[in-house]
Amino acid sequence: PDGLVGAVNAAAPATVQRFVSDLNAQRMENYRKIAQETGAPIDAVQTRAGAQLIGATPAGQFVMNAAGQWMKK
């Protein structure tokens, strides 16, 4: 998990793709800030955030596993 979001359907409308891109840019900005403040590598910050986000995702929603496959939680 990298703490980013994605569209489950690669053919999602452009508005969805733009939303995903904008949200991920905001998340990366926050992850960089946390990494800089804590001295942790950014990939470690992303991994921790991703695990927390997956943990908070309600059952029935899709999450991406470590192999890059979408699965229903």
Coordinates of N, CA and C in Angstrom, one line a residue:
P1 N 0.8 -1.2 0.0 CA 0.0 0.0 0.0 C 0.9 1.3 0.0
D2 N 0.5 2.2 -0.9 CA 1.3 3.4 -1.0 C 0.6 4.7 -0.5
G3 N -0.6 4.5 0.1 CA -1.3 5.6 0.6 C -2.0 6.5 -0.4
L4 N -2.1 6.0 -1.7 CA -2.7 6.7 -2.7 C -4.0 6.1 -3.1
V5 N -4.9 6.8 -3.8 CA -6.1 6.2 -4.3 C -6.0 6.0 -5.8
G6 N -6.9 5.1 -6.3 CA -7.0 4.8 -7.7 C -8.4 4.5 -8.1
A7 N -8.6 4.6 -9.4 CA -9.9 4.2 -9.9 C -9.9 2.7 -10.2
V8 N -10.9 2.0 -9.6 CA -10.9 0.5 -9.8 C -11.1 0.2 -11.3
N9 N -11.9 1.0 -12.0 CA -12.1 0.8 -13.4 C -11.2 1.8 -14.2
A10 N -10.3 1.2 -15.0 CA -9.4 2.0 -15.8 C -10.1 2.9 -16.8
A11 N -11.3 2.6 -17.1 CA -12.1 3.3 -18.1 C -13.0 4.4 -17.4
A12 N -12.6 4.7 -16.2 CA -13.4 5.7 -15.4 C -13.4 7.0 -16.2
P13 N -14.5 7.8 -16.0 CA -14.6 9.1 -16.7 C -13.5 10.0 -16.3
A14 N -13.2 11.0 -17.2 CA -12.1 11.9 -17.0 C -12.3 12.7 -15.7
T15 N -13.5 13.0 -15.3 CA -13.7 13.7 -14.0 C -13.2 12.9 -12.9
V16 N -13.4 11.6 -12.9 CA -12.9 10.7 -11.8 C -11.4 10.6 -11.9
Q17 N -10.8 10.5 -13.0 CA -9.4 10.4 -13.2 C -8.7 11.7 -12.6
R18 N -9.3 12.8 -13.0 CA -8.8 14.1 -12.5 C -8.9 14.2 -11.0
F19 N -10.0 13.8 -10.4 CA -10.2 13.8 -8.9 C -9.1 12.9 -8.3
V20 N -8.9 11.7 -8.8 CA -7.9 10.8 -8.3 C -6.5 11.5 -8.4
S21 N -6.2 12.1 -9.5 CA -4.9 12.7 -9.7 C -4.7 13.9 -8.7
D22 N -5.8 14.7 -8.5 CA -5.7 15.9 -7.6 C -5.5 15.4 -6.1
L23 N -6.3 14.4 -5.8 CA -6.3 13.9 -4.4 C -4.9 13.3 -4.1
N24 N -4.3 12.5 -5.1 CA -3.0 11.9 -4.9 C -1.9 13.0 -4.8
A25 N -2.1 14.1 -5.5 CA -1.1 15.2 -5.4 C -1.1 15.8 -4.0
Q26 N -2.3 16.0 -3.5 CA -2.4 16.5 -2.1 C -1.8 15.5 -1.1
R27 N -2.1 14.2 -1.3 CA -1.6 13.3 -0.4 C -0.1 13.2 -0.4
M28 N 0.5 13.3 -1.6 CA 2.0 13.2 -1.8 C 2.6 14.4 -1.1
E29 N 1.9 15.6 -1.2 CA 2.5 16.8 -0.6 C 2.5 16.6 0.9
N30 N 1.4 16.0 1.5 CA 1.4 15.8 2.9 C 2.4 14.7 3.3
Y31 N 2.6 13.7 2.5 CA 3.6 12.6 2.8 C 5.0 13.2 2.8
R32 N 5.3 14.1 1.8 CA 6.6 14.7 1.8 C 6.9 15.6 3.0
K33 N 5.8 16.3 3.4 CA 6.0 17.1 4.6 C 6.2 16.3 5.8
I34 N 5.5 15.2 6.0 CA 5.7 14.3 7.2 C 7.1 13.7 7.1
A35 N 7.5 13.3 5.9 CA 8.8 12.7 5.8 C 9.9 13.7 6.2
Q36 N 9.8 14.9 5.7 CA 10.7 16.0 6.0 C 10.8 16.3 7.5
E37 N 9.6 16.4 8.1 CA 9.5 16.7 9.6 C 10.0 15.6 10.5
T38 N 9.9 14.3 10.0 CA 10.2 13.2 10.9 C 11.6 12.6 10.5
G39 N 12.1 12.9 9.3 CA 13.3 12.3 8.9 C 13.1 10.9 8.3
A40 N 11.8 10.4 8.2 CA 11.5 9.1 7.7 C 11.5 9.1 6.2
P41 N 11.9 8.0 5.6 CA 11.8 8.0 4.1 C 10.4 8.1 3.6
I42 N 10.2 8.7 2.5 CA 8.8 9.0 2.0 C 8.1 7.7 1.8
D43 N 8.8 6.6 1.3 CA 8.1 5.4 1.1 C 7.6 4.7 2.4
A44 N 8.3 5.0 3.5 CA 7.9 4.5 4.8 C 6.6 5.2 5.2
V45 N 6.6 6.5 5.0 CA 5.4 7.3 5.3 C 4.2 6.8 4.5
Q46 N 4.4 6.6 3.2 CA 3.3 6.2 2.4 C 2.8 4.8 2.8
T47 N 3.8 3.9 3.1 CA 3.4 2.5 3.5 C 2.5 2.6 4.8
R48 N 3.0 3.4 5.8 CA 2.2 3.5 7.0 C 0.8 4.1 6.8
A49 N 0.8 5.2 6.0 CA -0.5 5.8 5.7 C -1.4 4.8 4.9
G50 N -0.9 4.1 4.0 CA -1.6 3.1 3.2 C -2.2 2.1 4.1
A51 N -1.4 1.5 5.0 CA -1.9 0.5 6.0 C -3.1 1.1 6.8
Q52 N -2.9 2.3 7.3 CA -3.9 2.9 8.1 C -5.2 3.2 7.3
L53 N -5.1 3.6 6.1 CA -6.2 3.9 5.3 C -7.0 2.6 4.9
I54 N -6.2 1.5 4.6 CA -6.9 0.2 4.3 C -7.6 -0.3 5.6
G55 N -6.9 -0.1 6.7 CA -7.6 -0.5 8.0 C -8.9 0.2 8.2
A56 N -9.0 1.5 7.8 CA -10.2 2.3 8.0 C -11.2 2.1 6.9
T57 N -10.9 1.4 5.9 CA -11.8 1.2 4.8 C -12.9 0.3 5.2
P58 N -14.2 0.6 5.0 CA -15.3 -0.3 5.4 C -15.3 -1.5 4.5
A59 N -15.8 -2.6 5.1 CA -16.0 -3.8 4.4 C -16.9 -3.6 3.1
G60 N -16.6 -4.3 2.1 CA -17.3 -4.1 0.8 C -16.7 -3.2 -0.2
Q61 N -15.8 -2.3 0.3 CA -15.1 -1.4 -0.7 C -13.9 -2.1 -1.2
F62 N -13.4 -1.6 -2.3 CA -12.2 -2.2 -2.9 C -10.9 -1.5 -2.4
V63 N -9.9 -2.3 -2.2 CA -8.6 -1.9 -1.8 C -7.6 -2.6 -2.7
M64 N -6.4 -2.0 -2.9 CA -5.4 -2.7 -3.7 C -4.4 -3.4 -2.8
N65 N -4.1 -4.7 -3.1 CA -3.2 -5.4 -2.3 C -1.8 -5.1 -2.7
A66 N -0.8 -5.7 -2.0 CA 0.6 -5.4 -2.3 C 1.0 -5.9 -3.7
A67 N 0.3 -6.8 -4.2 CA 0.6 -7.3 -5.6 C 0.0 -6.4 -6.7
G68 N -0.7 -5.3 -6.3 CA -1.3 -4.4 -7.2 C -2.7 -4.9 -7.8
Q69 N -3.3 -5.8 -7.1 CA -4.6 -6.3 -7.5 C -5.7 -5.7 -6.6
W70 N -6.8 -5.3 -7.3 CA -8.0 -4.8 -6.5 C -8.7 -6.0 -5.9
M71 N -9.1 -5.8 -4.7 CA -9.8 -6.9 -4.0 C -10.9 -6.2 -3.1
K72 N -12.0 -6.8 -2.9 CA -13.1 -6.3 -2.1 C -12.7 -6.7 -0.6
K73 N -12.7 -5.6 0.2 CA -12.4 -5.9 1.6 C -13.6 -6.5 2.3

